[in-house]
Coordinates of C-alpha atoms in Angstrom, one line a residue:
M1 CA 78.3 29.7 -4.5
S2 CA 77.5 32.0 -7.4
N3 CA 77.7 31.8 -11.1
S4 CA 78.0 34.7 -13.5
I5 CA 75.8 34.2 -16.6
A6 CA 76.3 36.3 -19.7
A7 CA 76.5 35.9 -23.5
N8 CA 78.4 32.8 -24.5
T9 CA 78.4 31.5 -20.9
E10 CA 78.6 27.8 -20.5
L11 CA 76.3 26.5 -17.8
S12 CA 78.0 23.6 -16.0
R13 CA 75.9 20.9 -14.5
C14 CA 76.6 17.7 -12.6
F15 CA 74.4 14.7 -12.3
V16 CA 74.7 12.3 -9.4
A17 CA 72.2 9.6 -8.9
S18 CA 70.0 11.3 -11.5
I19 CA 69.9 14.5 -9.4
R20 CA 71.2 17.7 -11.0
S21 CA 73.0 20.4 -9.0
S22 CA 75.3 23.3 -10.0
H23 CA 79.0 23.2 -9.3
D24 CA 81.7 25.7 -9.7
K25 CA 84.4 24.7 -12.1
P26 CA 87.7 23.7 -10.5
N27 CA 90.6 26.2 -10.7
N28 CA 93.7 25.4 -12.7
A29 CA 92.4 22.2 -14.1
T30 CA 94.8 20.4 -16.4
M31 CA 93.4 19.4 -19.8
I32 CA 95.4 17.0 -22.0
P33 CA 93.2 16.4 -25.1
L34 CA 93.4 12.9 -26.6
H35 CA 92.6 14.4 -30.0
K36 CA 93.1 18.2 -30.1
C37 CA 90.0 19.5 -31.6
A38 CA 87.8 22.5 -30.4
T39 CA 89.2 22.2 -26.9
D40 CA 88.1 25.7 -26.1
R41 CA 84.5 24.4 -25.9
F42 CA 85.1 21.7 -23.4
S43 CA 84.4 22.2 -19.8
S44 CA 87.5 22.0 -17.5
R45 CA 85.2 20.5 -14.9
F46 CA 86.4 17.0 -15.9
P47 CA 90.2 17.2 -16.6
H48 CA 91.5 14.6 -18.9
L49 CA 93.8 11.9 -17.6
S50 CA 97.1 11.4 -19.3
A51 CA 97.1 8.3 -21.4
N52 CA 99.4 5.9 -23.2
F53 CA 98.4 6.8 -26.8
D54 CA 99.4 3.3 -28.0
E55 CA 96.4 2.0 -26.0
V56 CA 93.9 4.6 -27.3
R57 CA 92.1 3.2 -30.3
P58 CA 88.8 4.8 -31.1
R59 CA 88.2 7.1 -34.0
R60 CA 85.2 7.3 -36.3
I61 CA 84.2 10.3 -38.3
R62 CA 80.6 11.4 -38.4
N63 CA 79.8 13.4 -41.5
N64 CA 76.2 14.6 -41.8
G65 CA 74.8 11.6 -40.1
L66 CA 77.2 9.0 -41.5
I67 CA 79.9 7.4 -39.3
L68 CA 82.6 6.5 -41.7
S69 CA 84.4 3.2 -41.1
M70 CA 88.1 3.4 -40.7
L71 CA 88.6 0.2 -42.6
K72 CA 86.5 0.4 -45.7
N73 CA 85.7 3.1 -48.2
A74 CA 82.1 2.5 -49.3
S75 CA 81.1 3.1 -52.9
G76 CA 78.1 2.4 -55.1
G77 CA 74.8 3.8 -56.0
S78 CA 73.4 4.7 -59.4
S79 CA 72.9 7.8 -61.4
D80 CA 69.1 7.4 -61.0
G81 CA 68.8 6.4 -57.4
L82 CA 69.8 8.5 -54.4
T83 CA 73.1 8.0 -52.6
Y84 CA 74.8 9.4 -49.6
K85 CA 76.8 11.6 -51.9
D86 CA 73.6 13.0 -53.3
A87 CA 72.6 13.8 -49.7
G88 CA 75.7 15.8 -49.1
V89 CA 78.0 13.2 -47.5
D90 CA 81.5 13.3 -49.0
I91 CA 82.8 9.9 -48.2
D92 CA 86.1 10.5 -50.0
A93 CA 86.9 13.5 -47.8
G94 CA 86.1 11.6 -44.7
S95 CA 88.3 8.7 -45.8
E96 CA 91.1 11.1 -46.5
L97 CA 90.8 12.6 -43.0
V98 CA 90.8 9.1 -41.5
R99 CA 93.9 8.2 -43.4
R100 CA 95.7 11.3 -42.1
I101 CA 94.6 10.7 -38.5
A102 CA 95.8 7.0 -38.7
K103 CA 99.3 8.2 -39.5
M104 CA 99.3 10.2 -36.2
A105 CA 97.6 7.6 -34.1
P106 CA 98.2 4.0 -35.4
G107 CA 95.8 1.3 -34.2
I108 CA 92.6 3.3 -34.1
G109 CA 89.3 2.1 -35.7
G110 CA 87.6 0.0 -33.1
F111 CA 84.1 0.5 -31.8
G112 CA 85.5 1.5 -28.4
G113 CA 88.9 2.6 -27.1
L114 CA 90.6 0.4 -24.5
F115 CA 92.7 1.9 -21.7
P116 CA 94.5 -0.5 -19.4
L117 CA 93.7 -0.4 -15.7
G118 CA 95.0 -3.1 -13.5
D119 CA 93.6 -6.5 -14.5
S120 CA 90.9 -4.7 -16.6
Y121 CA 90.4 -2.3 -19.5
L122 CA 88.3 0.8 -19.3
V123 CA 86.4 1.0 -22.6
A124 CA 85.3 4.5 -23.9
G125 CA 83.1 5.6 -26.7
T126 CA 81.6 8.9 -27.9
D127 CA 79.0 9.7 -30.5
G128 CA 76.0 11.9 -31.3
V129 CA 72.7 11.4 -33.1
G130 CA 73.5 13.1 -36.4
T131 CA 70.8 14.8 -38.4
K132 CA 68.1 12.7 -36.7
L133 CA 68.0 15.9 -34.6
K134 CA 66.4 17.7 -37.7
L135 CA 63.5 15.3 -37.4
A136 CA 63.2 15.9 -33.7
F137 CA 62.9 19.6 -34.4
E138 CA 60.3 19.0 -37.1
T139 CA 58.2 16.5 -35.2
G140 CA 58.6 18.0 -31.7
I141 CA 59.6 14.6 -30.4
H142 CA 62.3 15.4 -27.9
D143 CA 61.8 12.9 -25.1
T144 CA 63.4 10.0 -26.8
I145 CA 66.4 11.6 -28.6
G146 CA 68.3 11.2 -25.4
I147 CA 67.8 7.4 -25.6
D148 CA 69.4 7.5 -29.0
L149 CA 72.3 9.5 -27.6
V150 CA 73.1 7.0 -24.9
A151 CA 72.5 4.0 -27.2
M152 CA 75.0 5.1 -29.7
S153 CA 77.9 5.1 -27.2
V154 CA 76.9 2.2 -24.9
N155 CA 76.2 -0.1 -27.9
D156 CA 79.7 0.7 -29.1
I157 CA 81.5 -0.1 -25.9
V158 CA 79.5 -3.3 -25.2
T159 CA 81.0 -4.8 -28.4
S160 CA 84.2 -5.3 -26.4
G161 CA 82.3 -7.1 -23.7
A162 CA 82.4 -4.0 -21.4
K163 CA 79.7 -3.2 -18.9
P164 CA 78.9 0.5 -19.1
L165 CA 79.8 2.4 -15.9
F166 CA 78.9 6.0 -16.5
F167 CA 77.7 8.4 -19.2
L168 CA 78.4 12.1 -19.8
D169 CA 76.4 14.4 -22.1
Y170 CA 76.9 17.7 -23.9
F171 CA 73.9 19.8 -24.8
A172 CA 74.5 23.0 -26.8
T173 CA 71.9 25.6 -27.9
S174 CA 71.7 29.3 -28.7
R175 CA 69.0 30.1 -26.1
L176 CA 68.3 27.7 -23.3
D177 CA 64.7 26.5 -23.3
V178 CA 64.5 24.8 -19.9
D179 CA 61.3 22.8 -20.7
L180 CA 62.7 21.5 -24.0
A181 CA 66.1 20.7 -22.4
E182 CA 64.3 18.8 -19.6
K183 CA 62.6 16.6 -22.1
V184 CA 65.9 15.8 -23.8
I185 CA 67.6 15.0 -20.6
K186 CA 64.8 12.8 -19.5
G187 CA 65.6 10.6 -22.5
I188 CA 69.2 10.5 -21.5
V189 CA 68.2 9.4 -18.0
D190 CA 65.9 6.7 -19.5
G191 CA 68.8 5.5 -21.7
C192 CA 71.1 5.3 -18.7
Q193 CA 68.6 3.3 -16.8
Q194 CA 68.1 0.9 -19.7
S195 CA 71.9 0.3 -19.9
E196 CA 72.3 0.3 -16.1
C197 CA 75.0 3.0 -16.1
A198 CA 75.2 6.2 -14.0
L199 CA 74.5 9.6 -15.6
L200 CA 77.6 11.1 -14.0
G201 CA 77.9 14.5 -15.5
G202 CA 77.4 16.8 -18.4
E203 CA 77.8 20.2 -20.0
T204 CA 75.2 22.7 -21.1
A205 CA 76.6 25.3 -23.5
E206 CA 74.4 28.4 -24.3
M207 CA 75.9 30.1 -27.4
P208 CA 73.7 32.9 -28.8
D209 CA 73.5 33.1 -32.6
F210 CA 75.3 29.8 -33.1
Y211 CA 72.2 27.6 -33.6
A212 CA 68.8 28.4 -35.1
D213 CA 66.1 29.3 -32.6
G214 CA 64.7 26.2 -31.0
E215 CA 67.5 23.9 -32.2
Y216 CA 70.3 22.2 -30.3
D217 CA 73.1 19.7 -30.7
L218 CA 74.0 16.7 -28.6
S219 CA 77.1 14.6 -27.9
G220 CA 77.5 11.7 -25.5
F221 CA 80.4 9.9 -23.9
A222 CA 80.3 6.4 -22.2
V223 CA 82.9 4.5 -20.2
G224 CA 82.7 0.9 -19.3
V225 CA 84.9 -1.9 -17.9
V226 CA 85.9 -5.4 -18.9
K227 CA 88.4 -7.9 -17.5
R228 CA 91.5 -8.2 -19.7
D229 CA 90.9 -11.9 -20.1
S230 CA 87.3 -11.3 -21.1
V231 CA 87.7 -8.8 -23.9
I232 CA 85.7 -9.6 -27.1
D233 CA 88.2 -8.7 -29.8
G234 CA 87.5 -11.1 -32.7
K235 CA 90.9 -12.7 -32.7
N236 CA 89.5 -16.2 -32.4
I237 CA 87.0 -15.9 -35.2
V238 CA 87.4 -18.7 -37.8
S239 CA 85.7 -19.7 -41.1
G240 CA 82.4 -21.4 -40.3
D241 CA 81.5 -19.3 -37.3
V242 CA 77.9 -18.0 -37.4
L243 CA 76.6 -14.5 -37.6
I244 CA 73.6 -13.8 -35.2
G245 CA 71.6 -10.7 -35.8
L246 CA 69.7 -8.8 -33.1
P247 CA 66.7 -6.8 -34.5
S248 CA 66.6 -3.0 -34.6
S249 CA 63.7 -0.7 -34.0
G250 CA 64.1 1.0 -37.3
V251 CA 66.6 3.4 -38.7
H252 CA 68.2 4.0 -35.3
S253 CA 70.5 7.1 -35.4
N254 CA 72.3 6.9 -38.8
G255 CA 71.5 7.6 -42.4
F256 CA 69.2 10.6 -41.7
S257 CA 70.8 12.8 -44.3
L258 CA 69.7 10.4 -46.9
V259 CA 66.4 9.8 -45.2
R260 CA 65.6 13.5 -45.3
R261 CA 66.5 13.7 -49.0
V262 CA 64.2 10.7 -49.7
L263 CA 61.4 12.3 -47.7
A264 CA 61.8 15.5 -49.8
R265 CA 61.7 13.5 -53.1
S266 CA 58.6 11.5 -52.0
G267 CA 56.4 14.5 -51.5
L268 CA 55.2 13.1 -48.2
S269 CA 55.4 14.8 -44.8
L270 CA 56.4 13.4 -41.4
K271 CA 52.7 13.5 -40.5
D272 CA 51.7 11.2 -43.4
Q273 CA 51.2 7.6 -42.7
L274 CA 54.0 5.2 -43.5
P275 CA 52.7 3.3 -46.5
G276 CA 51.1 0.0 -45.5
E277 CA 51.5 0.7 -41.8
S278 CA 49.4 2.3 -39.0
I279 CA 52.0 4.8 -37.8
T280 CA 53.2 8.0 -39.3
L281 CA 56.5 8.5 -41.1
G282 CA 57.6 10.7 -38.2
E283 CA 56.8 8.1 -35.6
A284 CA 58.6 5.3 -37.6
L285 CA 61.7 7.4 -38.2
M286 CA 61.9 8.7 -34.6
A287 CA 61.7 5.3 -33.0
P288 CA 64.5 5.3 -30.4
T289 CA 67.6 3.2 -30.9
V290 CA 67.6 -0.2 -29.2
I291 CA 70.0 -0.4 -26.3
Y292 CA 71.5 -3.9 -26.5
V293 CA 73.6 -3.8 -23.4
K294 CA 71.7 -6.3 -21.2
Q295 CA 71.0 -8.7 -24.0
V296 CA 74.6 -8.8 -25.3
L297 CA 76.2 -9.1 -21.8
D298 CA 73.8 -12.0 -21.1
L299 CA 74.8 -13.7 -24.3
I300 CA 78.5 -13.2 -23.6
S301 CA 78.1 -14.7 -20.1
K302 CA 77.0 -18.0 -21.6
G303 CA 80.1 -18.3 -23.8
G304 CA 80.9 -18.7 -27.5
V305 CA 80.7 -15.0 -28.5
K306 CA 83.9 -14.2 -30.5
G307 CA 83.2 -10.8 -32.0
I308 CA 80.5 -8.1 -32.0
A309 CA 79.7 -5.4 -34.6
H310 CA 77.4 -2.5 -33.9
I311 CA 75.6 -1.8 -37.2
T312 CA 75.6 2.0 -37.6
G313 CA 76.7 4.2 -40.5
G314 CA 78.4 2.0 -43.1
G315 CA 75.7 -0.7 -42.6
F316 CA 76.7 -4.4 -42.9
T317 CA 79.2 -3.7 -45.6
D318 CA 81.6 -1.6 -43.5
N319 CA 80.9 -2.6 -39.9
I320 CA 81.0 -6.4 -39.9
P321 CA 84.5 -6.7 -41.4
R322 CA 85.9 -4.5 -38.6
V323 CA 85.8 -7.4 -36.2
F324 CA 87.4 -10.0 -38.4
P325 CA 91.0 -11.2 -38.5
K326 CA 92.8 -10.6 -41.8
G327 CA 91.7 -13.0 -44.5
L328 CA 88.1 -13.5 -43.3
G329 CA 84.9 -12.2 -44.7
A330 CA 81.2 -12.8 -44.4
V331 CA 78.2 -14.2 -46.3
I332 CA 74.8 -12.7 -45.4
Y333 CA 71.8 -14.8 -46.1
N334 CA 69.2 -12.7 -47.9
D335 CA 65.6 -13.0 -46.5
S336 CA 66.9 -14.5 -43.2
W337 CA 65.1 -11.8 -41.3
E338 CA 62.1 -9.5 -41.9
V339 CA 63.3 -6.1 -43.2
P340 CA 61.1 -3.4 -41.5
A341 CA 58.6 -1.5 -43.7
V342 CA 60.4 1.8 -43.2
F343 CA 63.5 0.6 -45.1
K344 CA 61.3 -0.8 -47.9
W345 CA 59.7 2.7 -48.2
I346 CA 63.1 4.4 -48.1
Q347 CA 64.5 2.2 -50.9
Q348 CA 61.4 2.5 -53.1
A349 CA 60.9 6.3 -52.6
G350 CA 64.6 7.0 -53.1
R351 CA 65.1 4.4 -55.9
I352 CA 68.2 3.3 -53.9
E353 CA 70.2 0.3 -55.0
D354 CA 70.5 -2.7 -52.7
G355 CA 74.2 -2.2 -52.3
E356 CA 73.7 1.4 -51.2
M357 CA 71.1 0.4 -48.7
M358 CA 73.3 -2.3 -47.2
R359 CA 76.2 0.0 -46.7
T360 CA 74.1 2.8 -45.3
F361 CA 71.4 1.4 -43.0
N362 CA 71.0 -1.3 -40.5
M363 CA 68.2 -2.8 -42.5
G364 CA 66.5 -4.2 -39.4
I365 CA 69.6 -5.7 -37.7
G366 CA 71.2 -3.4 -35.1
M367 CA 73.9 -5.7 -33.7
V368 CA 75.7 -8.7 -35.2
L369 CA 77.4 -11.3 -33.0
V370 CA 80.0 -13.7 -34.4
V371 CA 79.6 -16.9 -32.4
S372 CA 80.7 -20.6 -32.5
Q373 CA 78.4 -23.2 -34.1
E374 CA 77.5 -24.5 -30.6
A375 CA 76.7 -21.1 -29.2
S376 CA 74.5 -20.2 -32.3
Q377 CA 72.3 -23.2 -31.7
R378 CA 71.8 -22.3 -28.0
I379 CA 71.0 -18.7 -28.9
L380 CA 68.5 -19.7 -31.5
D381 CA 66.9 -22.2 -29.2
E382 CA 66.4 -19.5 -26.6
R383 CA 65.3 -16.7 -28.9
H384 CA 61.6 -17.1 -28.3
G385 CA 62.1 -16.2 -24.7
A386 CA 63.3 -12.8 -23.6
Y387 CA 64.6 -11.7 -27.0
T388 CA 64.6 -12.3 -30.7
A389 CA 67.7 -13.3 -32.8
Y390 CA 68.3 -14.5 -36.3
R391 CA 71.0 -16.6 -38.0
I392 CA 71.8 -14.1 -40.8
G393 CA 75.1 -15.5 -42.2
E394 CA 78.4 -17.1 -41.7
V395 CA 82.2 -16.3 -41.7
V396 CA 84.0 -17.4 -44.8
N397 CA 87.6 -17.3 -46.1
G398 CA 88.1 -14.1 -48.2
E399 CA 87.4 -10.5 -47.5
G400 CA 84.4 -8.1 -47.4
V401 CA 80.7 -9.0 -47.2
N402 CA 78.7 -10.8 -49.8
Y403 CA 75.0 -11.2 -50.0
H404 CA 73.3 -14.4 -51.1

């Protein structure tokens, strides 16, 4: 077996049981893109399966680090404080694109896409890590960014109650630095181990002159499975249900366009100490995203979980309503959990309004579960064991998210 390597050559790789070996790409592979976009850059090694498009639901738009919700158009901020728009994120343009896509593919907008298979659904998700990569380049911390990559996809699909089965990655760079790539992929392996899914395959694209020297981009793709009668879809949520928050490790993998603007305004560097803490800003901001798979699946198995929201770009304001039936909203209890110091610094240094913070960052809560009153009591009684959880709010009649 031989491979010809030249300019703009894509280096295919396949991972089986965490062991990498080279494979020739199959001849005459059929590719049917679910969303036709840059298909010339995808490997034909894994041909797409034809799908019933009525069953394919996911679509989120990442714009400079912000994943725009399909359901809400965030607004706010002040002329004095920084906003996402100040950081270069055009929410209006993203919303317009979403509106146009929704005309072509009705029903999209969930955290994961469900595909029927026998008595189960395959649940798929895809994501990247946004401009957190810029901080990885500046800090030289490359061995945890792969954890972020896995987390962003598996945390999305577990919101449907799906157990992750396998993960695929895409690594693109102008010049392949094997040692650096190995560090990145080590993080991906770690993330897959944490979520108990197989690193099944991937693609390395070496594209000279496309990226700055020493830089790269990442994408990840996860597929899981859930029984049809066990799907968590929010349909049974009612007023009075409880919102349980699971703590984050920090900023996770969203909001970094605004973070970088705040950092520039503050006059501090990533090597400077986070005010009031014993770690540097770089260490605090590069903390890997929490993978919630085991904890969430355990909570689901005990009953009473009706809906789950992964708090990514859009924060509480956009993500929590995505799991509610029409006519329901949420009240979030202020001061019901400890907001990590890194968010307090971001808000103070950037003079960012409360509303802008809550629709941009996770604020210390990376996953929100909507549960029955009975389930909430059990979860809170057990929270001092293997995990931490907070009662952060409740479901109410109305729409949107209010903070009290």
